[in-house]
Amino acid sequence: MTIVWLLLAVGCKLPTRISGEESTLNSSEKSTSDSPENATVSAFLEAIAARDSEAITALFAENAREEASDFRDDVEELLDYMHEKNFQVEKIFVPTRGEKKRYGVVMQQEETVDGEITSEGNSYRFTMRNVIKDKKEPKNAGIWSLSVIRTADDPRPEFPYGGDCTYRPGIYVGAVLNPVVDGDEEKAGELSLETVTDLLTAVEKDDRAAALALFSAQSQADFEETWSTLRACFGKGYENLSVDKVERIMEGRNDDGQWRERGWLSLLVTTEQKKYRLDIEQVYYNSTNEDDVGLRSVTVTECENS
């Protein structure tokens, strides 16, 4: 998905500079940037430049404002964060759009817009999700979610900015995706080594509850067979544990909008009598579903005399 985003990231410049002191945005300039995403971003930056909290609020969907916690405080935090009076939109990436139909009639349309902004000495990255229309629930129409970060503070500037990838209703200043692994295979190996060490310690102590807690809630239904195997192999402890091979790290957003990172790797474990290979699948991060995080499977093989 990251590669697709990078291929689609075609810059779309807005021919305007927005200032809180003397805005140069006039009707003729608006007509040259009349796509929905440009118009929304222009209105948003005009409100920021004018320090107009009510105008910012009005851009957001009524239901989004109600669902967000402390929305008015978030508006003030945003104004403090983007404190300059002059903004230049550098680019808007090709937006992602979606719609829902019923009997061939478009009932809802939404778009996700990412872009880059410069100001007096600062540059920002933003992502916003807008509900363009919703025939069933008009109060959903408007900006639904907005995340803004200074470019210098973005830990992943080489990737399109997506906030924390949850697109929760409201305003989020400095929001970042903060996965446990962040696509780093070495870190994945270290994390899994630590997790499996905890697992084998629990197995040695016959602490079933501690071992179960390391598995994701969605995987615990299949735990009993794994527990029996682990107890048979490592009930008397182990001598050494090391990462053999990191198969791969997979990251991306699924159909439900969840950003998930998971990995497959192999570890070697020795005991006094035998050498074992553990093949594990582990979910390191899920942006919206904590029940998915943890060990998903642990397979023990090569339980032969070494």
Short mmCIF file of N, CA, C and O in Angstrom, two decimals, residues 26-140:
data_model
loop_
_atom_site.label_atom_id
_atom_site.label_comp_id
_atom_site.label_asym_id
_atom_site.label_seq_id
_atom_site.Cartn_x
_atom_site.Cartn_y
_atom_site.Cartn_z
N ASN A 26 -8.98 35.25 -3.85
CA ASN A 26 -10.21 35.86 -4.34
C ASN A 26 -11.00 34.87 -5.18
O ASN A 26 -10.58 33.74 -5.38
N SER A 27 -12.16 35.29 -5.67
CA SER A 27 -13.06 34.36 -6.33
C SER A 27 -12.45 33.77 -7.59
O SER A 27 -12.66 32.61 -7.91
N SER A 28 -11.67 34.55 -8.32
CA SER A 28 -11.07 34.02 -9.55
C SER A 28 -10.04 32.95 -9.23
O SER A 28 -9.94 31.94 -9.93
N GLU A 29 -9.29 33.13 -8.15
CA GLU A 29 -8.30 32.13 -7.76
C GLU A 29 -8.97 30.87 -7.26
O GLU A 29 -8.53 29.76 -7.51
N LYS A 30 -10.09 31.04 -6.57
CA LYS A 30 -10.82 29.86 -6.11
C LYS A 30 -11.31 29.03 -7.29
O LYS A 30 -11.33 27.82 -7.24
N SER A 31 -11.68 29.69 -8.35
CA SER A 31 -12.22 28.96 -9.48
C SER A 31 -11.16 28.10 -10.16
O SER A 31 -11.48 27.12 -10.81
N THR A 32 -9.89 28.45 -10.01
CA THR A 32 -8.83 27.63 -10.59
C THR A 32 -8.49 26.44 -9.71
O THR A 32 -7.74 25.57 -10.13
N SER A 33 -9.01 26.41 -8.50
CA SER A 33 -8.74 25.30 -7.57
C SER A 33 -10.06 24.83 -6.98
O SER A 33 -10.22 24.79 -5.78
N ASP A 34 -11.02 24.54 -7.87
CA ASP A 34 -12.36 24.29 -7.39
C ASP A 34 -12.66 22.82 -7.10
O ASP A 34 -13.81 22.45 -6.93
N SER A 35 -11.65 21.95 -7.09
CA SER A 35 -11.90 20.58 -6.70
C SER A 35 -12.29 20.55 -5.23
O SER A 35 -11.89 21.42 -4.46
N PRO A 36 -13.10 19.56 -4.81
CA PRO A 36 -13.58 19.54 -3.41
C PRO A 36 -12.46 19.60 -2.39
O PRO A 36 -12.55 20.31 -1.39
N GLU A 37 -11.37 18.82 -2.64
CA GLU A 37 -10.31 18.79 -1.64
C GLU A 37 -9.60 20.13 -1.54
O GLU A 37 -9.26 20.61 -0.45
N ASN A 38 -9.37 20.81 -2.67
CA ASN A 38 -8.72 22.13 -2.63
C ASN A 38 -9.59 23.15 -1.92
O ASN A 38 -9.09 23.97 -1.15
N ALA A 39 -10.88 23.12 -2.21
CA ALA A 39 -11.78 24.09 -1.59
C ALA A 39 -11.83 23.90 -0.09
O ALA A 39 -11.82 24.88 0.68
N THR A 40 -11.87 22.67 0.37
CA THR A 40 -11.92 22.40 1.80
C THR A 40 -10.63 22.83 2.49
O THR A 40 -10.66 23.46 3.55
N VAL A 41 -9.50 22.49 1.89
CA VAL A 41 -8.21 22.87 2.47
C VAL A 41 -8.06 24.38 2.49
O VAL A 41 -7.59 24.96 3.48
N SER A 42 -8.46 25.06 1.43
CA SER A 42 -8.37 26.52 1.38
C SER A 42 -9.21 27.16 2.48
O SER A 42 -8.76 28.08 3.17
N ALA A 43 -10.44 26.67 2.66
CA ALA A 43 -11.32 27.21 3.70
C ALA A 43 -10.73 26.97 5.09
O ALA A 43 -10.79 27.85 5.98
N PHE A 44 -10.16 25.79 5.27
CA PHE A 44 -9.54 25.46 6.55
C PHE A 44 -8.38 26.39 6.86
O PHE A 44 -8.26 26.95 7.96
N LEU A 45 -7.50 26.62 5.87
CA LEU A 45 -6.34 27.48 6.11
C LEU A 45 -6.72 28.94 6.26
O LEU A 45 -6.08 29.68 7.01
N GLU A 46 -7.77 29.37 5.57
CA GLU A 46 -8.26 30.73 5.77
C GLU A 46 -8.71 30.93 7.21
O GLU A 46 -8.43 31.97 7.82
N ALA A 47 -9.40 29.93 7.75
CA ALA A 47 -9.87 30.02 9.13
C ALA A 47 -8.71 30.02 10.11
O ALA A 47 -8.72 30.74 11.12
N ILE A 48 -7.69 29.19 9.84
CA ILE A 48 -6.51 29.17 10.69
C ILE A 48 -5.81 30.52 10.66
O ILE A 48 -5.45 31.09 11.70
N ALA A 49 -5.60 31.06 9.46
CA ALA A 49 -4.90 32.33 9.31
C ALA A 49 -5.65 33.46 10.00
O ALA A 49 -5.04 34.38 10.56
N ALA A 50 -6.97 33.40 9.98
CA ALA A 50 -7.79 34.44 10.61
C ALA A 50 -7.99 34.20 12.10
O ALA A 50 -8.64 35.01 12.77
N ARG A 51 -7.45 33.10 12.62
CA ARG A 51 -7.62 32.72 14.03
C ARG A 51 -9.10 32.63 14.38
O ARG A 51 -9.55 33.05 15.45
N ASP A 52 -9.88 32.07 13.48
CA ASP A 52 -11.33 32.03 13.61
C ASP A 52 -11.77 30.63 14.03
O ASP A 52 -11.99 29.75 13.19
N SER A 53 -11.91 30.43 15.32
CA SER A 53 -12.26 29.10 15.83
C SER A 53 -13.66 28.68 15.40
O SER A 53 -13.92 27.49 15.18
N GLU A 54 -14.57 29.65 15.28
CA GLU A 54 -15.93 29.30 14.87
C GLU A 54 -15.95 28.83 13.42
O GLU A 54 -16.69 27.91 13.07
N ALA A 55 -15.15 29.45 12.57
CA ALA A 55 -15.09 29.03 11.17
C ALA A 55 -14.50 27.64 11.05
O ALA A 55 -14.94 26.83 10.23
N ILE A 56 -13.49 27.35 11.88
CA ILE A 56 -12.91 26.00 11.88
C ILE A 56 -13.96 24.99 12.30
O ILE A 56 -14.15 23.95 11.67
N THR A 57 -14.68 25.31 13.37
CA THR A 57 -15.71 24.41 13.88
C THR A 57 -16.77 24.13 12.83
O THR A 57 -17.22 22.99 12.65
N ALA A 58 -17.17 25.18 12.09
CA ALA A 58 -18.22 25.03 11.10
C ALA A 58 -17.84 24.11 9.96
O ALA A 58 -18.72 23.54 9.29
N LEU A 59 -16.55 23.94 9.72
CA LEU A 59 -16.10 23.06 8.64
C LEU A 59 -16.27 21.58 8.99
O LEU A 59 -16.30 20.73 8.11
N PHE A 60 -16.37 21.29 10.27
CA PHE A 60 -16.46 19.89 10.70
C PHE A 60 -17.91 19.42 10.73
O PHE A 60 -18.83 20.19 11.00
N ALA A 61 -18.09 18.15 10.44
CA ALA A 61 -19.42 17.55 10.50
C ALA A 61 -19.96 17.64 11.92
O ALA A 61 -19.22 17.47 12.90
N GLU A 62 -21.24 17.90 12.01
CA GLU A 62 -21.86 18.04 13.33
C GLU A 62 -21.69 16.78 14.16
O GLU A 62 -21.37 16.83 15.36
N ASN A 63 -21.89 15.63 13.55
CA ASN A 63 -21.74 14.38 14.30
C ASN A 63 -20.30 14.12 14.71
O ASN A 63 -20.04 13.53 15.76
N ALA A 64 -19.35 14.56 13.89
CA ALA A 64 -17.94 14.39 14.25
C ALA A 64 -17.61 15.24 15.47
O ALA A 64 -16.87 14.80 16.36
N ARG A 65 -18.14 16.45 15.52
CA ARG A 65 -17.88 17.32 16.67
C ARG A 65 -18.46 16.72 17.94
O ARG A 65 -17.87 16.81 19.02
N GLU A 66 -19.62 16.09 17.82
CA GLU A 66 -20.26 15.50 18.99
C GLU A 66 -19.53 14.25 19.46
O GLU A 66 -19.44 13.99 20.66
N GLU A 67 -19.02 13.47 18.51
CA GLU A 67 -18.34 12.23 18.90
C GLU A 67 -16.93 12.48 19.44
O GLU A 67 -16.43 11.70 20.24
N ALA A 68 -16.30 13.56 18.98
CA ALA A 68 -14.95 13.87 19.46
C ALA A 68 -15.02 14.37 20.89
O ALA A 68 -15.97 15.03 21.30
N SER A 69 -14.01 14.04 21.66
CA SER A 69 -13.96 14.52 23.04
C SER A 69 -13.24 15.86 23.08
O SER A 69 -12.20 16.03 22.45
N ASP A 70 -13.81 16.83 23.81
CA ASP A 70 -13.19 18.16 24.00
C ASP A 70 -12.86 18.82 22.67
O ASP A 70 -11.74 19.32 22.46
N PHE A 71 -13.83 18.86 21.77
CA PHE A 71 -13.56 19.37 20.43
C PHE A 71 -13.11 20.83 20.47
O PHE A 71 -12.16 21.21 19.78
N ARG A 72 -13.75 21.66 21.26
CA ARG A 72 -13.39 23.08 21.30
C ARG A 72 -11.97 23.28 21.83
O ARG A 72 -11.23 24.13 21.36
N ASP A 73 -11.58 22.47 22.81
CA ASP A 73 -10.20 22.54 23.29
C ASP A 73 -9.22 22.13 22.20
O ASP A 73 -8.12 22.69 22.09
N ASP A 74 -9.63 21.16 21.39
CA ASP A 74 -8.77 20.72 20.30
C ASP A 74 -8.59 21.81 19.25
O ASP A 74 -7.52 21.94 18.65
N VAL A 75 -9.64 22.60 19.02
CA VAL A 75 -9.53 23.72 18.08
C VAL A 75 -8.50 24.73 18.58
O VAL A 75 -7.65 25.21 17.82
N GLU A 76 -8.56 25.04 19.86
CA GLU A 76 -7.61 26.00 20.43
C GLU A 76 -6.19 25.45 20.39
O GLU A 76 -5.23 26.19 20.14
N GLU A 77 -6.04 24.16 20.63
CA GLU A 77 -4.71 23.54 20.54
C GLU A 77 -4.18 23.63 19.12
O GLU A 77 -2.99 23.89 18.89
N LEU A 78 -5.06 23.44 18.15
CA LEU A 78 -4.66 23.54 16.75
C LEU A 78 -4.19 24.95 16.43
O LEU A 78 -3.17 25.14 15.76
N LEU A 79 -4.92 25.96 16.90
CA LEU A 79 -4.54 27.35 16.64
C LEU A 79 -3.21 27.70 17.30
O LEU A 79 -2.43 28.47 16.76
N ASP A 80 -2.97 27.14 18.47
CA ASP A 80 -1.67 27.37 19.13
C ASP A 80 -0.54 26.68 18.35
O ASP A 80 0.58 27.19 18.28
N TYR A 81 -0.85 25.52 17.81
CA TYR A 81 0.15 24.72 17.09
C TYR A 81 0.51 25.36 15.76
O TYR A 81 1.68 25.50 15.41
N MET A 82 -0.51 25.75 15.01
CA MET A 82 -0.30 26.43 13.73
C MET A 82 -0.48 27.93 13.98
O MET A 82 -1.49 28.53 13.61
N HIS A 83 0.52 28.53 14.59
CA HIS A 83 0.38 29.89 15.11
C HIS A 83 0.72 30.97 14.10
O HIS A 83 0.53 32.16 14.38
N GLU A 84 1.22 30.59 12.93
CA GLU A 84 1.60 31.60 11.94
C GLU A 84 0.35 32.21 11.29
O GLU A 84 -0.76 31.71 11.45
N LYS A 85 0.58 33.28 10.52
CA LYS A 85 -0.52 33.96 9.84
C LYS A 85 -0.45 33.81 8.32
O LYS A 85 -1.34 34.28 7.61
N ASN A 86 0.60 33.20 7.84
CA ASN A 86 0.75 33.01 6.39
C ASN A 86 1.00 31.55 6.09
O ASN A 86 1.88 30.93 6.68
N PHE A 87 0.23 31.01 5.16
CA PHE A 87 0.36 29.61 4.80
C PHE A 87 0.39 29.46 3.28
O PHE A 87 -0.35 30.15 2.57
N GLN A 88 1.24 28.58 2.82
CA GLN A 88 1.32 28.26 1.41
C GLN A 88 1.12 26.76 1.25
O GLN A 88 1.85 25.97 1.84
N VAL A 89 0.11 26.38 0.49
CA VAL A 89 -0.11 24.97 0.21
C VAL A 89 0.88 24.53 -0.85
O VAL A 89 0.87 25.04 -1.97
N GLU A 90 1.75 23.61 -0.49
CA GLU A 90 2.76 23.14 -1.43
C GLU A 90 2.20 22.08 -2.36
O GLU A 90 2.44 22.09 -3.56
N LYS A 91 1.46 21.15 -1.82
CA LYS A 91 0.89 20.10 -2.67
C LYS A 91 -0.25 19.41 -1.95
O LYS A 91 -0.32 19.39 -0.72
N ILE A 92 -1.13 18.86 -2.73
CA ILE A 92 -2.17 17.96 -2.23
C ILE A 92 -2.01 16.67 -3.01
O ILE A 92 -2.00 16.67 -4.24
N PHE A 93 -1.85 15.57 -2.29
CA PHE A 93 -1.70 14.29 -2.95
C PHE A 93 -3.04 13.83 -3.51
O PHE A 93 -4.09 14.23 -3.02
N VAL A 94 -2.97 13.02 -4.53
CA VAL A 94 -4.18 12.50 -5.14
C VAL A 94 -5.06 11.89 -4.06
O VAL A 94 -4.64 10.96 -3.38
N PRO A 95 -6.26 12.42 -3.84
CA PRO A 95 -7.07 11.93 -2.73
C PRO A 95 -7.65 10.55 -2.98
O PRO A 95 -7.85 10.14 -4.13
N THR A 96 -7.91 9.84 -1.89
CA THR A 96 -8.60 8.56 -1.95
C THR A 96 -10.08 8.82 -1.75
O THR A 96 -10.47 9.45 -0.76
N ARG A 97 -10.90 8.37 -2.66
CA ARG A 97 -12.34 8.61 -2.56
C ARG A 97 -13.10 7.30 -2.49
O ARG A 97 -12.66 6.28 -3.02
N GLY A 98 -14.23 7.35 -1.82
CA GLY A 98 -15.09 6.18 -1.73
C GLY A 98 -16.54 6.59 -1.70
O GLY A 98 -16.87 7.74 -1.38
N GLU A 99 -17.39 5.69 -2.04
CA GLU A 99 -18.82 5.98 -2.01
C GLU A 99 -19.60 4.72 -1.69
O GLU A 99 -19.14 3.60 -1.92
N LYS A 100 -20.80 4.93 -1.15
CA LYS A 100 -21.71 3.83 -0.86
C LYS A 100 -22.99 4.07 -1.66
O LYS A 100 -23.53 5.17 -1.66
N LYS A 101 -23.42 3.01 -2.33
CA LYS A 101 -24.62 3.11 -3.16
C LYS A 101 -25.72 2.19 -2.63
O LYS A 101 -25.45 1.18 -2.00
N ARG A 102 -26.94 2.60 -2.95
CA ARG A 102 -28.10 1.76 -2.64
C ARG A 102 -29.04 1.83 -3.83
O ARG A 102 -29.51 2.91 -4.19
N TYR A 103 -29.26 0.67 -4.43
CA TYR A 103 -30.08 0.59 -5.64
C TYR A 103 -29.58 1.55 -6.71
O TYR A 103 -30.36 2.21 -7.40
N GLY A 104 -28.26 1.64 -6.85
CA GLY A 104 -27.67 2.48 -7.87
C GLY A 104 -27.58 3.95 -7.53
O GLY A 104 -27.00 4.72 -8.29
N VAL A 105 -28.11 4.34 -6.39
CA VAL A 105 -28.08 5.75 -5.97
C VAL A 105 -26.95 5.94 -4.97
O VAL A 105 -26.82 5.19 -4.00
N VAL A 106 -26.11 6.96 -5.20
CA VAL A 106 -25.01 7.25 -4.28
C VAL A 106 -25.58 7.84 -2.99
O VAL A 106 -26.18 8.92 -3.00
N MET A 107 -25.41 7.12 -1.91
CA MET A 107 -25.93 7.57 -0.61
C MET A 107 -24.89 8.34 0.19
O MET A 107 -25.22 9.26 0.92
N GLN A 108 -23.62 7.93 0.06
CA GLN A 108 -22.58 8.60 0.83
C GLN A 108 -21.31 8.67 -0.01
O GLN A 108 -20.97 7.73 -0.72
N GLN A 109 -20.62 9.81 0.08
CA GLN A 109 -19.33 9.99 -0.56
C GLN A 109 -18.36 10.55 0.47
O GLN A 109 -18.71 11.41 1.27
N GLU A 110 -17.13 10.04 0.43
CA GLU A 110 -16.11 10.57 1.33
C GLU A 110 -14.76 10.57 0.61
O GLU A 110 -14.59 9.89 -0.40
N GLU A 111 -13.84 11.36 1.13
CA GLU A 111 -12.51 11.41 0.56
C GLU A 111 -11.50 11.58 1.68
O GLU A 111 -11.80 12.14 2.74
N THR A 112 -10.31 11.08 1.45
CA THR A 112 -9.19 11.27 2.37
C THR A 112 -8.13 12.07 1.63
O THR A 112 -7.67 11.66 0.57
N VAL A 113 -7.78 13.22 2.19
CA VAL A 113 -6.88 14.16 1.54
C VAL A 113 -5.61 14.32 2.37
O VAL A 113 -5.68 14.58 3.57
N ASP A 114 -4.46 14.16 1.74
CA ASP A 114 -3.17 14.39 2.38
C ASP A 114 -2.46 15.53 1.67
O ASP A 114 -2.59 15.68 0.45
N GLY A 115 -1.71 16.33 2.42
CA GLY A 115 -1.00 17.42 1.79
C GLY A 115 0.11 17.99 2.63
O GLY A 115 0.35 17.55 3.76
N GLU A 116 0.79 18.98 2.06
CA GLU A 116 1.90 19.65 2.73
C GLU A 116 1.70 21.15 2.65
O GLU A 116 1.27 21.69 1.63
N ILE A 117 2.02 21.81 3.76
CA ILE A 117 1.82 23.24 3.90
C ILE A 117 3.11 23.86 4.42
O ILE A 117 3.78 23.27 5.27
N THR A 118 3.45 25.04 3.93
CA THR A 118 4.57 25.79 4.50
C THR A 118 4.04 27.09 5.09
O THR A 118 2.99 27.59 4.70
N SER A 119 4.80 27.61 6.02
CA SER A 119 4.44 28.88 6.65
C SER A 119 5.73 29.61 6.98
O SER A 119 6.78 29.32 6.42
N GLU A 120 5.65 30.55 7.90
CA GLU A 120 6.82 31.36 8.25
C GLU A 120 7.80 30.54 9.09
O GLU A 120 7.72 30.52 10.31
N GLY A 121 8.70 29.84 8.41
CA GLY A 121 9.71 29.09 9.13
C GLY A 121 9.32 27.68 9.48
O GLY A 121 10.12 26.92 10.03
N ASN A 122 8.08 27.28 9.22
CA ASN A 122 7.62 25.94 9.53
C ASN A 122 7.01 25.29 8.31
O ASN A 122 6.52 25.98 7.40
N SER A 123 7.02 23.98 8.30
CA SER A 123 6.26 23.24 7.29
C SER A 123 5.44 22.19 8.03
O SER A 123 5.82 21.71 9.10
N TYR A 124 4.28 21.89 7.47
CA TYR A 124 3.35 20.98 8.10
C TYR A 124 2.91 19.91 7.11
O TYR A 124 2.92 20.13 5.90
N ARG A 125 2.49 18.79 7.66
CA ARG A 125 1.84 17.75 6.87
C ARG A 125 0.47 17.51 7.50
O ARG A 125 0.30 17.63 8.72
N PHE A 126 -0.50 17.22 6.67
CA PHE A 126 -1.84 17.01 7.22
C PHE A 126 -2.53 15.88 6.47
O PHE A 126 -2.17 15.51 5.36
N THR A 127 -3.53 15.32 7.12
CA THR A 127 -4.44 14.39 6.47
C THR A 127 -5.82 14.65 7.03
O THR A 127 -5.98 14.88 8.23
N MET A 128 -6.80 14.69 6.17
CA MET A 128 -8.17 14.89 6.63
C MET A 128 -9.11 13.96 5.89
O MET A 128 -8.91 13.67 4.71
N ARG A 129 -10.09 13.48 6.60
CA ARG A 129 -11.14 12.68 5.98
C ARG A 129 -12.41 13.52 5.96
O ARG A 129 -12.87 14.01 7.00
N ASN A 130 -12.97 13.70 4.78
CA ASN A 130 -14.17 14.51 4.60
C ASN A 130 -15.32 13.64 4.12
O ASN A 130 -15.14 12.83 3.21
N VAL A 131 -16.47 13.84 4.70
CA VAL A 131 -17.69 13.24 4.17
C VAL A 131 -18.32 14.30 3.27
O VAL A 131 -18.77 15.34 3.74
N ILE A 132 -18.29 14.05 1.97
CA ILE A 132 -18.78 15.03 1.01
C ILE A 132 -20.30 15.12 1.07
O ILE A 132 -20.87 16.22 1.04
N LYS A 133 -20.96 13.98 1.14
CA LYS A 133 -22.41 13.99 1.32
C LYS A 133 -22.85 12.69 1.96
O LYS A 133 -22.18 11.66 1.84
N ASP A 134 -23.97 12.77 2.66
CA ASP A 134 -24.56 11.59 3.28
C ASP A 134 -26.07 11.81 3.28
O ASP A 134 -26.60 12.57 4.08
N LYS A 135 -26.76 11.16 2.34
CA LYS A 135 -28.19 11.38 2.20
C LYS A 135 -28.97 10.85 3.40
O LYS A 135 -29.99 11.41 3.78
N LYS A 136 -28.48 9.77 3.99
CA LYS A 136 -29.19 9.18 5.12
C LYS A 136 -29.00 10.00 6.38
O LYS A 136 -29.93 10.15 7.18
N GLU A 137 -27.79 10.55 6.58
CA GLU A 137 -27.50 11.33 7.78
C GLU A 137 -26.71 12.58 7.39
O GLU A 137 -25.48 12.56 7.40
N PRO A 138 -27.41 13.66 7.05
CA PRO A 138 -26.74 14.89 6.61
C PRO A 138 -25.76 15.46 7.64
O PRO A 138 -24.83 16.17 7.27
N LYS A 139 -25.96 15.14 8.92
CA LYS A 139 -25.07 15.67 9.95
C LYS A 139 -23.68 15.04 9.90
O LYS A 139 -22.78 15.45 10.63
N ASN A 140 -23.51 14.03 9.05
CA ASN A 140 -22.18 13.44 8.86
C ASN A 140 -21.34 14.22 7.86
O ASN A 140 -20.13 13.98 7.74
#
